[in-house]
Amino acid sequence: MRRVAAAVALTALTALLGGCASASEAAERDTLRLGYFANVTHGVALVGVHEGIFADALGETQLQTEVFTAGPAAVEALAAGAVDAVYLGPAPAANTFVRSEGRSGVIVAGAATGGAALVARAGVTIDGPEDLIGLQTTTPGLGNTQDVALRSWLRDADVTTTRTGRGDAAVTPTANATVLSLMERGEVDAAWTAEPWVSRLVAEAGAHVVLDEGELWPDGRYPTTVLMVSADLEQHHPERVSALLEGHLRALDTISADRAAAASIINDQLEIDAGAGLDDAVLANALENVDFTADPVAAAFETIHEDAVAAGLQKPGDLAGLVDLSELNRQLEALGRDPVSDAGLGGTDAHEGGAR
């Protein structure tokens, strides 16, 4: 397990969030605070919470949950010690690791792959990156995983973007729920987003899929959601990390055992966390586009990070140590399953190419 020299200092805002003085103090509590999003791509978390799988695996350690709406807020909370573990996208995960020089957290498992796409509103034709010039395009958040993917796709075609929405193509990060209403009114032309918003934009706003992000990756595989734990928790309470991973694998098994039942569970938890579930047809379509897996597809992280750096959204840095799959692979071996690779980011495997 990774050892760290010190916990990340708290900002004034995040010190108030969760009311903790330091990550070390938080780790001493008999509680594990878990963050996730009310998104289909966070289905493992939704199932694990709703079915009591995490709570059962943690035993006497109490589970507290926090629902986030964007990656930056989630990584801020993790780095500040306001949560102990969080499900989030690969770009924010790499960003917090580099910014903190490895002190904020480490990825201990994958959760979901796929489910991201570029969609355009009815009447808008997009055949390539150049067609976004002059259009209003959105992503879920500045520097989030889909934002990085869109800007990389445009940059490869020499179409420029800026953090402030200028450049050849106007990319303006906007909350998914707001994008739906904007697209319905014709005020947004295209969006690069993830499920269930891809399916919702198609069903509710009359949009159409222009590009499935899988077309840009080897074998169509790329990470959408990973599980990251604080470095402080990993150092001081590895038994809680182990219990969380046990619950994580059990939640994955619950999904794979009966996808129809899992869809119902996911929708029930979405109703609790977001105030409303999804239309059955929308949910079914969204789940068809997402694969739930413990494999973080670590080979893709160098590319994602390099793309974010090239877009001016992250600073350069070494990703060595970002991934620690030792406990995950120990549990997989105990279950008679194949281990997953850290692609050299944990210092145990030979590096594997993950370029688009």
C-alpha positions as a LaTeX table, in Angstrom:
\begin{tabular}{lrrr}
\hline
Residue & $x$ (\AA) & $y$ (\AA) & $z$ (\AA) \\
\hline
Met1 & 0.00 & 0.00 & 0.00 \\
Arg2 & 1.21 & 3.50 & $-0.82$ \\
Arg3 & 2.62 & 5.48 & 2.08 \\
Val4 & 2.42 & 9.25 & 2.10 \\
Ala5 & 4.43 & 11.88 & 3.91 \\
Ala6 & 1.46 & 13.98 & 4.94 \\
Ala7 & $-2.24$ & 14.45 & 4.32 \\
Val8 & $-3.41$ & 17.08 & 1.88 \\
Ala9 & $-4.10$ & 20.44 & 3.53 \\
Leu10 & $-7.72$ & 21.47 & 3.72 \\
Thr11 & $-9.16$ & 24.53 & 2.09 \\
Ala12 & $-11.58$ & 26.66 & 4.08 \\
Leu13 & $-14.52$ & 25.43 & 2.04 \\
Thr14 & $-13.76$ & 21.74 & 2.20 \\
Ala15 & $-12.86$ & 21.95 & 5.85 \\
Leu16 & $-16.49$ & 22.80 & 6.43 \\
Leu17 & $-17.63$ & 19.97 & 4.14 \\
Gly18 & $-17.80$ & 16.95 & 6.40 \\
Gly19 & $-16.57$ & 19.02 & 9.37 \\
Cys20 & $-13.17$ & 17.33 & 9.54 \\
Ala21 & $-9.85$ & 18.82 & 10.61 \\
Ser22 & $-7.66$ & 16.43 & 8.65 \\
Ala23 & $-7.79$ & 13.25 & 6.61 \\
Ser24 & $-5.90$ & 11.42 & 9.38 \\
Glu25 & $-8.51$ & 12.38 & 11.97 \\
Ala26 & $-11.28$ & 11.30 & 9.61 \\
Ala27 & $-9.63$ & 7.92 & 9.09 \\
Glu28 & $-9.70$ & 7.29 & 12.85 \\
Arg29 & $-13.49$ & 7.45 & 12.90 \\
Asp30 & $-15.29$ & 4.12 & 12.78 \\
Thr31 & $-16.91$ & 5.31 & 9.56 \\
Leu32 & $-16.21$ & 5.07 & 5.86 \\
Arg33 & $-17.53$ & 8.01 & 3.85 \\
Leu34 & $-18.21$ & 7.00 & 0.26 \\
Gly35 & $-18.91$ & 9.40 & $-2.61$ \\
Tyr36 & $-20.53$ & 8.66 & $-5.96$ \\
Phe37 & $-22.73$ & 10.21 & $-8.66$ \\
Ala38 & $-26.40$ & 9.54 & $-9.38$ \\
Asn39 & $-25.47$ & 8.30 & $-12.85$ \\
Val40 & $-25.92$ & 4.98 & $-14.64$ \\
Thr41 & $-22.14$ & 4.79 & $-15.07$ \\
His42 & $-21.96$ & 4.64 & $-11.26$ \\
Gly43 & $-24.25$ & 1.62 & $-11.21$ \\
Val44 & $-21.91$ & $-0.40$ & $-8.98$ \\
Ala45 & $-22.15$ & 2.24 & $-6.28$ \\
Leu46 & $-25.93$ & 2.55 & $-6.69$ \\
Val47 & $-26.42$ & $-1.21$ & $-6.33$ \\
Gly48 & $-23.93$ & $-1.51$ & $-3.47$ \\
Val49 & $-25.62$ & 1.25 & $-1.48$ \\
His50 & $-29.24$ & 0.30 & $-2.19$ \\
Glu51 & $-28.81$ & $-3.40$ & $-1.44$ \\
Gly52 & $-26.76$ & $-2.82$ & 1.71 \\
Ile53 & $-23.83$ & $-4.67$ & 0.15 \\
Phe54 & $-21.23$ & $-2.10$ & 1.20 \\
Ala55 & $-22.69$ & $-1.78$ & 4.69 \\
Asp56 & $-22.64$ & $-5.54$ & 5.13 \\
Ala57 & $-19.05$ & $-5.88$ & 3.89 \\
Leu58 & $-17.86$ & $-3.09$ & 6.18 \\
Gly59 & $-19.29$ & $-4.81$ & 9.24 \\
Glu60 & $-18.92$ & $-2.62$ & 12.34 \\
Thr61 & $-17.55$ & 0.27 & 10.28 \\
Gln62 & $-20.46$ & 2.58 & 9.52 \\
Leu63 & $-21.11$ & 3.66 & 5.94 \\
Gln64 & $-21.89$ & 7.29 & 5.13 \\
Thr65 & $-22.61$ & 8.35 & 1.56 \\
Glu66 & $-22.25$ & 11.60 & $-0.33$ \\
Val67 & $-23.79$ & 12.14 & $-3.78$ \\
Phe68 & $-21.83$ & 14.44 & $-6.09$ \\
Thr69 & $-22.84$ & 15.99 & $-9.40$ \\
Ala70 & $-19.38$ & 16.73 & $-10.83$ \\
Gly71 & $-15.86$ & 15.33 & $-10.72$ \\
Pro72 & $-14.10$ & 18.49 & $-9.45$ \\
Ala73 & $-16.24$ & 18.59 & $-6.30$ \\
Ala74 & $-15.65$ & 14.88 & $-5.72$ \\
Val75 & $-11.86$ & 15.08 & $-5.99$ \\
Glu76 & $-11.81$ & 18.23 & $-3.86$ \\
Ala77 & $-13.65$ & 16.32 & $-1.14$ \\
Leu78 & $-11.29$ & 13.35 & $-1.44$ \\
Ala79 & $-8.15$ & 15.48 & $-1.32$ \\
Ala80 & $-9.51$ & 17.43 & 1.65 \\
Gly81 & $-10.41$ & 14.36 & 3.64 \\
Ala82 & $-14.16$ & 15.02 & 3.47 \\
Val83 & $-14.72$ & 11.57 & 1.92 \\
Asp84 & $-12.61$ & 8.44 & 2.24 \\
Ala85 & $-13.43$ & 6.85 & $-1.12$ \\
Val86 & $-15.20$ & 7.98 & $-4.26$ \\
Tyr87 & $-16.42$ & 6.67 & $-7.58$ \\
Leu88 & $-15.37$ & 9.13 & $-10.30$ \\
Gly89 & $-14.08$ & 9.49 & $-13.84$ \\
Pro90 & $-10.47$ & 8.78 & $-14.87$ \\
Ala91 & $-9.57$ & 12.37 & $-15.82$ \\
Pro92 & $-10.38$ & 13.88 & $-12.39$ \\
Ala93 & $-8.71$ & 10.89 & $-10.73$ \\
Ala94 & $-5.46$ & 11.48 & $-12.64$ \\
Asn95 & $-5.71$ & 15.22 & $-12.05$ \\
Thr96 & $-5.96$ & 15.01 & $-8.25$ \\
Phe97 & $-3.16$ & 12.44 & $-8.15$ \\
Val98 & $-0.79$ & 14.69 & $-10.11$ \\
Arg99 & $-1.76$ & 17.91 & $-8.34$ \\
Ser100 & $-1.22$ & 16.35 & $-4.92$ \\
Glu101 & 1.93 & 14.48 & $-6.00$ \\
Gly102 & 0.24 & 11.22 & $-5.04$ \\
Arg103 & $-0.99$ & 12.33 & $-1.63$ \\
Ser104 & $-4.71$ & 12.59 & $-2.38$ \\
Gly105 & $-5.62$ & 9.06 & $-3.37$ \\
Val106 & $-5.08$ & 5.91 & $-5.38$ \\
Ile107 & $-7.30$ & 3.94 & $-7.76$ \\
Val108 & $-8.05$ & 0.51 & $-6.33$ \\
Ala109 & $-10.53$ & $-0.83$ & $-8.91$ \\
Gly110 & $-12.45$ & $-0.12$ & $-12.05$ \\
Ala111 & $-16.24$ & 0.23 & $-12.02$ \\
Ala112 & $-17.50$ & 0.92 & $-15.54$ \\
Thr113 & $-16.35$ & 1.27 & $-19.13$ \\
Gly114 & $-18.11$ & 2.79 & $-22.13$ \\
Gly115 & $-21.30$ & 4.81 & $-22.19$ \\
Ala116 & $-19.96$ & 8.13 & $-23.53$ \\
Ala117 & $-20.85$ & 9.71 & $-26.86$ \\
Leu118 & $-21.19$ & 12.91 & $-28.85$ \\
Val119 & $-24.82$ & 13.69 & $-29.62$ \\
Ala120 & $-26.33$ & 16.45 & $-31.74$ \\
Arg121 & $-29.79$ & 17.98 & $-31.68$ \\
Ala122 & $-32.28$ & 17.29 & $-34.44$ \\
Gly123 & $-31.44$ & 19.07 & $-37.68$ \\
Val124 & $-27.73$ & 19.43 & $-36.90$ \\
Thr125 & $-25.37$ & 17.38 & $-39.08$ \\
Ile126 & $-21.88$ & 16.60 & $-37.74$ \\
Asp127 & $-19.62$ & 14.47 & $-39.91$ \\
Gly128 & $-16.34$ & 15.38 & $-38.24$ \\
Pro129 & $-14.64$ & 17.74 & $-35.75$ \\
Glu130 & $-14.64$ & 20.66 & $-38.19$ \\
Asp131 & $-18.43$ & 20.68 & $-38.18$ \\
Leu132 & $-18.43$ & 21.86 & $-34.57$ \\
Ile133 & $-16.97$ & 25.21 & $-35.65$ \\
Gly134 & $-19.66$ & 27.81 & $-35.12$ \\
Leu135 & $-21.85$ & 25.48 & $-33.03$ \\
Gln136 & $-22.65$ & 25.58 & $-29.32$ \\
Thr137 & $-21.25$ & 22.40 & $-27.74$ \\
Thr138 & $-21.28$ & 21.27 & $-24.12$ \\
Thr139 & $-19.65$ & 18.75 & $-21.79$ \\
Pro140 & $-20.62$ & 17.88 & $-18.19$ \\
Gly141 & $-17.80$ & 19.89 & $-16.61$ \\
Leu142 & $-14.50$ & 21.61 & $-17.31$ \\
Gly143 & $-11.75$ & 19.00 & $-17.13$ \\
Asn144 & $-14.09$ & 16.08 & $-16.60$ \\
Thr145 & $-13.50$ & 12.89 & $-18.59$ \\
Gln146 & $-15.90$ & 13.70 & $-21.43$ \\
Asp147 & $-14.62$ & 17.29 & $-21.62$ \\
Val148 & $-11.08$ & 15.97 & $-22.11$ \\
Ala149 & $-12.25$ & 13.49 & $-24.74$ \\
Leu150 & $-14.06$ & 16.14 & $-26.79$ \\
Arg151 & $-11.17$ & 18.60 & $-26.72$ \\
Ser152 & $-8.74$ & 15.86 & $-27.74$ \\
Trp153 & $-10.97$ & 14.85 & $-30.67$ \\
Leu154 & $-11.09$ & 18.46 & $-31.82$ \\
Arg155 & $-7.37$ & 19.08 & $-31.30$ \\
Asp156 & $-6.48$ & 16.05 & $-33.43$ \\
Ala157 & $-8.27$ & 17.83 & $-36.29$ \\
Asp158 & $-6.56$ & 21.17 & $-35.50$ \\
Val159 & $-9.81$ & 22.65 & $-34.21$ \\
Thr160 & $-8.92$ & 24.87 & $-31.26$ \\
Thr161 & $-10.81$ & 25.30 & $-27.98$ \\
Thr162 & $-10.21$ & 27.30 & $-24.81$ \\
Arg163 & $-11.22$ & 26.96 & $-21.18$ \\
Thr164 & $-13.47$ & 30.01 & $-21.57$ \\
Gly165 & $-15.46$ & 28.73 & $-24.56$ \\
Arg166 & $-13.54$ & 30.56 & $-27.25$ \\
Gly167 & $-11.37$ & 29.20 & $-30.06$ \\
Asp168 & $-12.60$ & 27.64 & $-33.30$ \\
Ala169 & $-15.19$ & 25.56 & $-31.46$ \\
Ala170 & $-17.23$ & 26.94 & $-28.57$ \\
Val171 & $-17.15$ & 24.31 & $-25.81$ \\
Thr172 & $-19.04$ & 25.40 & $-22.71$ \\
Pro173 & $-19.23$ & 22.94 & $-19.80$ \\
Thr174 & $-22.79$ & 22.76 & $-18.50$ \\
Ala175 & $-24.65$ & 20.55 & $-16.01$ \\
Asn176 & $-26.33$ & 17.64 & $-17.79$ \\
Ala177 & $-29.82$ & 18.46 & $-16.55$ \\
Thr178 & $-29.45$ & 21.99 & $-17.92$ \\
Val179 & $-28.17$ & 20.69 & $-21.27$ \\
Leu180 & $-31.37$ & 18.69 & $-21.71$ \\
Ser181 & $-33.56$ & 21.77 & $-21.46$ \\
Leu182 & $-31.17$ & 23.87 & $-23.56$ \\
Met183 & $-31.12$ & 21.29 & $-26.34$ \\
Glu184 & $-34.90$ & 21.01 & $-26.27$ \\
Arg185 & $-35.02$ & 24.79 & $-26.87$ \\
Gly186 & $-32.37$ & 24.62 & $-29.61$ \\
Glu187 & $-29.86$ & 26.65 & $-27.60$ \\
Val188 & $-27.26$ & 23.85 & $-27.55$ \\
Asp189 & $-26.24$ & 22.09 & $-30.75$ \\
Ala190 & $-24.17$ & 19.17 & $-29.46$ \\
Ala191 & $-23.01$ & 17.52 & $-26.25$ \\
Trp192 & $-20.28$ & 15.02 & $-25.38$ \\
Thr193 & $-21.63$ & 13.27 & $-22.32$ \\
Ala194 & $-22.16$ & 9.90 & $-20.61$ \\
Glu195 & $-25.12$ & 7.70 & $-19.78$ \\
Pro196 & $-27.89$ & 8.07 & $-18.92$ \\
Trp197 & $-27.70$ & 11.51 & $-20.51$ \\
Val198 & $-26.83$ & 10.19 & $-23.96$ \\
Ser199 & $-30.02$ & 8.13 & $-23.98$ \\
Arg200 & $-32.07$ & 10.90 & $-22.35$ \\
Leu201 & $-31.00$ & 13.48 & $-24.92$ \\
Val202 & $-31.96$ & 11.08 & $-27.71$ \\
Ala203 & $-35.32$ & 10.12 & $-26.18$ \\
Glu204 & $-36.40$ & 13.43 & $-24.68$ \\
Ala205 & $-34.73$ & 16.08 & $-26.84$ \\
Gly206 & $-34.84$ & 14.29 & $-30.20$ \\
Ala207 & $-31.05$ & 14.23 & $-30.45$ \\
His208 & $-29.02$ & 11.65 & $-32.36$ \\
Val209 & $-25.69$ & 9.98 & $-31.63$ \\
Val210 & $-22.87$ & 11.33 & $-33.80$ \\
Leu211 & $-19.94$ & 9.40 & $-32.36$ \\
Asp212 & $-19.63$ & 6.63 & $-29.78$ \\
Glu213 & $-16.38$ & 7.32 & $-27.88$ \\
Gly214 & $-15.51$ & 3.62 & $-28.11$ \\
Glu215 & $-14.72$ & 4.15 & $-31.79$ \\
Leu216 & $-11.66$ & 6.16 & $-30.69$ \\
Trp217 & $-10.13$ & 3.48 & $-28.44$ \\
Pro218 & $-8.40$ & 0.13 & $-29.08$ \\
Asp219 & $-10.99$ & $-2.65$ & $-28.90$ \\
Gly220 & $-13.54$ & 0.04 & $-28.02$ \\
Arg221 & $-12.58$ & $-0.11$ & $-24.32$ \\
Tyr222 & $-12.00$ & 2.95 & $-22.18$ \\
Pro223 & $-12.65$ & 3.68 & $-18.49$ \\
Thr224 & $-15.67$ & 5.74 & $-17.50$ \\
Thr225 & $-15.78$ & 5.19 & $-13.73$ \\
Val226 & $-13.14$ & 4.01 & $-11.26$ \\
Leu227 & $-13.00$ & 3.57 & $-7.49$ \\
Met228 & $-10.45$ & 5.77 & $-5.73$ \\
Val229 & $-9.62$ & 5.74 & $-2.02$ \\
Ser230 & $-7.78$ & 8.37 & $-0.04$ \\
Ala231 & $-4.09$ & 7.70 & 0.48 \\
Asp232 & $-4.67$ & 8.28 & 4.17 \\
Leu233 & $-7.34$ & 5.56 & 4.37 \\
Glu234 & $-5.16$ & 3.14 & 2.44 \\
Gln235 & $-2.23$ & 3.78 & 4.74 \\
His236 & $-4.02$ & 3.72 & 8.09 \\
His237 & $-7.03$ & 1.46 & 7.46 \\
Pro238 & $-6.23$ & $-1.09$ & 4.74 \\
Glu239 & $-8.82$ & $-3.40$ & 6.28 \\
Arg240 & $-11.53$ & $-0.90$ & 5.35 \\
Val241 & $-10.22$ & $-0.72$ & 1.80 \\
Ser242 & $-10.33$ & $-4.51$ & 1.70 \\
Ala243 & $-13.93$ & $-4.56$ & 2.97 \\
Leu244 & $-14.96$ & $-1.88$ & 0.48 \\
Leu245 & $-13.46$ & $-3.90$ & $-2.37$ \\
Glu246 & $-15.28$ & $-6.99$ & $-1.15$ \\
Gly247 & $-18.52$ & $-5.03$ & $-1.38$ \\
His248 & $-17.49$ & $-3.63$ & $-4.76$ \\
Leu249 & $-17.01$ & $-7.13$ & $-6.20$ \\
Arg250 & $-20.27$ & $-8.35$ & $-4.69$ \\
Ala251 & $-22.12$ & $-5.41$ & $-6.25$ \\
Leu252 & $-20.55$ & $-6.23$ & $-9.62$ \\
Asp253 & $-21.67$ & $-9.84$ & $-9.22$ \\
Thr254 & $-25.20$ & $-8.69$ & $-8.39$ \\
Ile255 & $-25.33$ & $-6.70$ & $-11.63$ \\
Ser256 & $-23.93$ & $-9.50$ & $-13.80$ \\
Ala257 & $-26.16$ & $-12.16$ & $-12.24$ \\
Asp258 & $-29.40$ & $-10.47$ & $-13.30$ \\
Arg259 & $-29.20$ & $-7.32$ & $-15.42$ \\
Ala260 & $-32.96$ & $-6.80$ & $-15.37$ \\
Ala261 & $-33.10$ & $-6.93$ & $-11.58$ \\
Ala262 & $-30.03$ & $-4.70$ & $-11.39$ \\
Ala263 & $-31.73$ & $-2.14$ & $-13.62$ \\
Ser264 & $-34.63$ & $-1.96$ & $-11.18$ \\
Ile265 & $-32.24$ & $-1.53$ & $-8.24$ \\
Ile266 & $-30.31$ & 1.20 & $-10.05$ \\
Asn267 & $-33.51$ & 3.05 & $-10.84$ \\
Asp268 & $-34.74$ & 2.80 & $-7.26$ \\
Gln269 & $-31.50$ & 4.33 & $-5.96$ \\
Leu270 & $-31.56$ & 7.02 & $-8.65$ \\
Glu271 & $-35.00$ & 8.00 & $-7.40$ \\
Ile272 & $-33.61$ & 8.30 & $-3.87$ \\
Asp273 & $-30.48$ & 10.23 & $-4.85$ \\
Ala274 & $-31.75$ & 12.35 & $-7.75$ \\
Gly275 & $-35.41$ & 12.64 & $-6.85$ \\
Ala276 & $-36.58$ & 10.73 & $-9.91$ \\
Gly277 & $-35.84$ & 7.50 & $-11.69$ \\
Leu278 & $-35.48$ & 6.97 & $-15.43$ \\
Asp279 & $-37.99$ & 5.87 & $-18.02$ \\
Asp280 & $-37.65$ & 2.11 & $-18.43$ \\
Ala281 & $-36.74$ & 2.35 & $-22.11$ \\
Val282 & $-34.15$ & 5.07 & $-21.47$ \\
Leu283 & $-32.59$ & 3.07 & $-18.64$ \\
Ala284 & $-32.48$ & $-0.12$ & $-20.72$ \\
Asn285 & $-30.77$ & 1.68 & $-23.59$ \\
Ala286 & $-28.29$ & 3.37 & $-21.25$ \\
Leu287 & $-27.34$ & 0.08 & $-19.63$ \\
Glu288 & $-26.77$ & $-1.51$ & $-23.05$ \\
Asn289 & $-23.99$ & 1.03 & $-23.60$ \\
Val290 & $-22.19$ & 0.50 & $-20.28$ \\
Asp291 & $-20.06$ & $-2.43$ & $-19.12$ \\
Phe292 & $-19.54$ & $-2.89$ & $-15.38$ \\
Thr293 & $-16.11$ & $-4.30$ & $-14.56$ \\
Ala294 & $-13.44$ & $-4.28$ & $-11.87$ \\
Asp295 & $-10.82$ & $-3.61$ & $-14.56$ \\
Pro296 & $-9.90$ & 0.11 & $-14.55$ \\
Val297 & $-8.42$ & $-0.20$ & $-18.07$ \\
Ala298 & $-5.28$ & 1.36 & $-16.65$ \\
Ala299 & $-3.54$ & 1.37 & $-20.03$ \\
Ala300 & $-5.78$ & 4.30 & $-21.06$ \\
Phe301 & $-4.74$ & 6.64 & $-18.25$ \\
Glu302 & $-1.53$ & 7.96 & $-19.78$ \\
Thr303 & $-3.44$ & 8.95 & $-22.91$ \\
Ile304 & $-6.26$ & 10.59 & $-20.95$ \\
His305 & $-3.78$ & 12.54 & $-18.86$ \\
Glu306 & $-1.71$ & 13.60 & $-21.88$ \\
Asp307 & $-4.89$ & 14.78 & $-23.60$ \\
Ala308 & $-5.87$ & 16.83 & $-20.55$ \\
Val309 & $-2.42$ & 18.39 & $-20.37$ \\
Ala310 & $-2.50$ & 19.25 & $-24.08$ \\
Ala311 & $-5.88$ & 20.93 & $-23.57$ \\
Gly312 & $-4.50$ & 23.04 & $-20.73$ \\
Leu313 & $-6.77$ & 21.34 & $-18.19$ \\
Gln314 & $-4.13$ & 19.53 & $-16.12$ \\
Lys315 & $-0.47$ & 20.00 & $-15.35$ \\
Pro316 & 2.14 & 17.48 & $-16.50$ \\
Gly317 & 3.08 & 14.84 & $-14.00$ \\
Asp318 & 4.09 & 11.25 & $-13.35$ \\
Leu319 & 1.23 & 8.77 & $-12.97$ \\
Ala320 & 3.41 & 6.06 & $-11.41$ \\
Gly321 & 1.59 & 4.86 & $-8.31$ \\
Leu322 & $-1.84$ & 6.09 & $-9.45$ \\
Val323 & $-3.16$ & 2.52 & $-9.48$ \\
Asp324 & $-2.85$ & $-0.07$ & $-6.72$ \\
Leu325 & $-4.68$ & $-3.27$ & $-7.63$ \\
Ser326 & $-2.88$ & $-5.52$ & $-5.18$ \\
Glu327 & $-5.85$ & $-6.04$ & $-2.85$ \\
Leu328 & $-8.32$ & $-6.29$ & $-5.72$ \\
Asn329 & $-6.22$ & $-8.97$ & $-7.40$ \\
Arg330 & $-5.78$ & $-10.83$ & $-4.12$ \\
Gln331 & $-9.56$ & $-11.03$ & $-3.80$ \\
Leu332 & $-10.00$ & $-11.97$ & $-7.46$ \\
Glu333 & $-7.47$ & $-14.77$ & $-7.05$ \\
Ala334 & $-9.33$ & $-16.03$ & $-3.97$ \\
Leu335 & $-12.48$ & $-16.17$ & $-6.11$ \\
Gly336 & $-10.65$ & $-18.10$ & $-8.83$ \\
Arg337 & $-10.76$ & $-15.19$ & $-11.29$ \\
Asp338 & $-8.14$ & $-13.62$ & $-13.50$ \\
Pro339 & $-6.22$ & $-10.60$ & $-12.18$ \\
Val340 & $-6.45$ & $-7.20$ & $-13.86$ \\
Ser341 & $-3.48$ & $-5.16$ & $-15.02$ \\
Asp342 & $-2.26$ & $-1.85$ & $-13.65$ \\
Ala343 & $-0.43$ & $-1.23$ & $-16.97$ \\
Gly344 & 2.73 & $-0.27$ & $-15.11$ \\
Leu345 & 1.07 & 2.51 & $-13.12$ \\
Gly346 & 1.47 & 0.58 & $-9.89$ \\
Gly347 & 5.00 & $-0.53$ & $-10.63$ \\
Thr348 & 4.14 & $-4.21$ & $-10.97$ \\
Asp349 & 3.26 & $-4.79$ & $-14.63$ \\
Ala350 & 4.99 & $-4.02$ & $-17.90$ \\
His351 & 3.58 & $-0.90$ & $-19.51$ \\
Glu352 & 0.87 & $-1.50$ & $-22.07$ \\
Gly353 & $-0.01$ & 0.88 & $-24.88$ \\
Gly354 & $-3.35$ & 2.62 & $-24.49$ \\
Ala355 & $-3.20$ & 5.33 & $-27.13$ \\
Arg356 & $-6.32$ & 6.14 & $-29.08$ \\
\hline
\end{tabular}
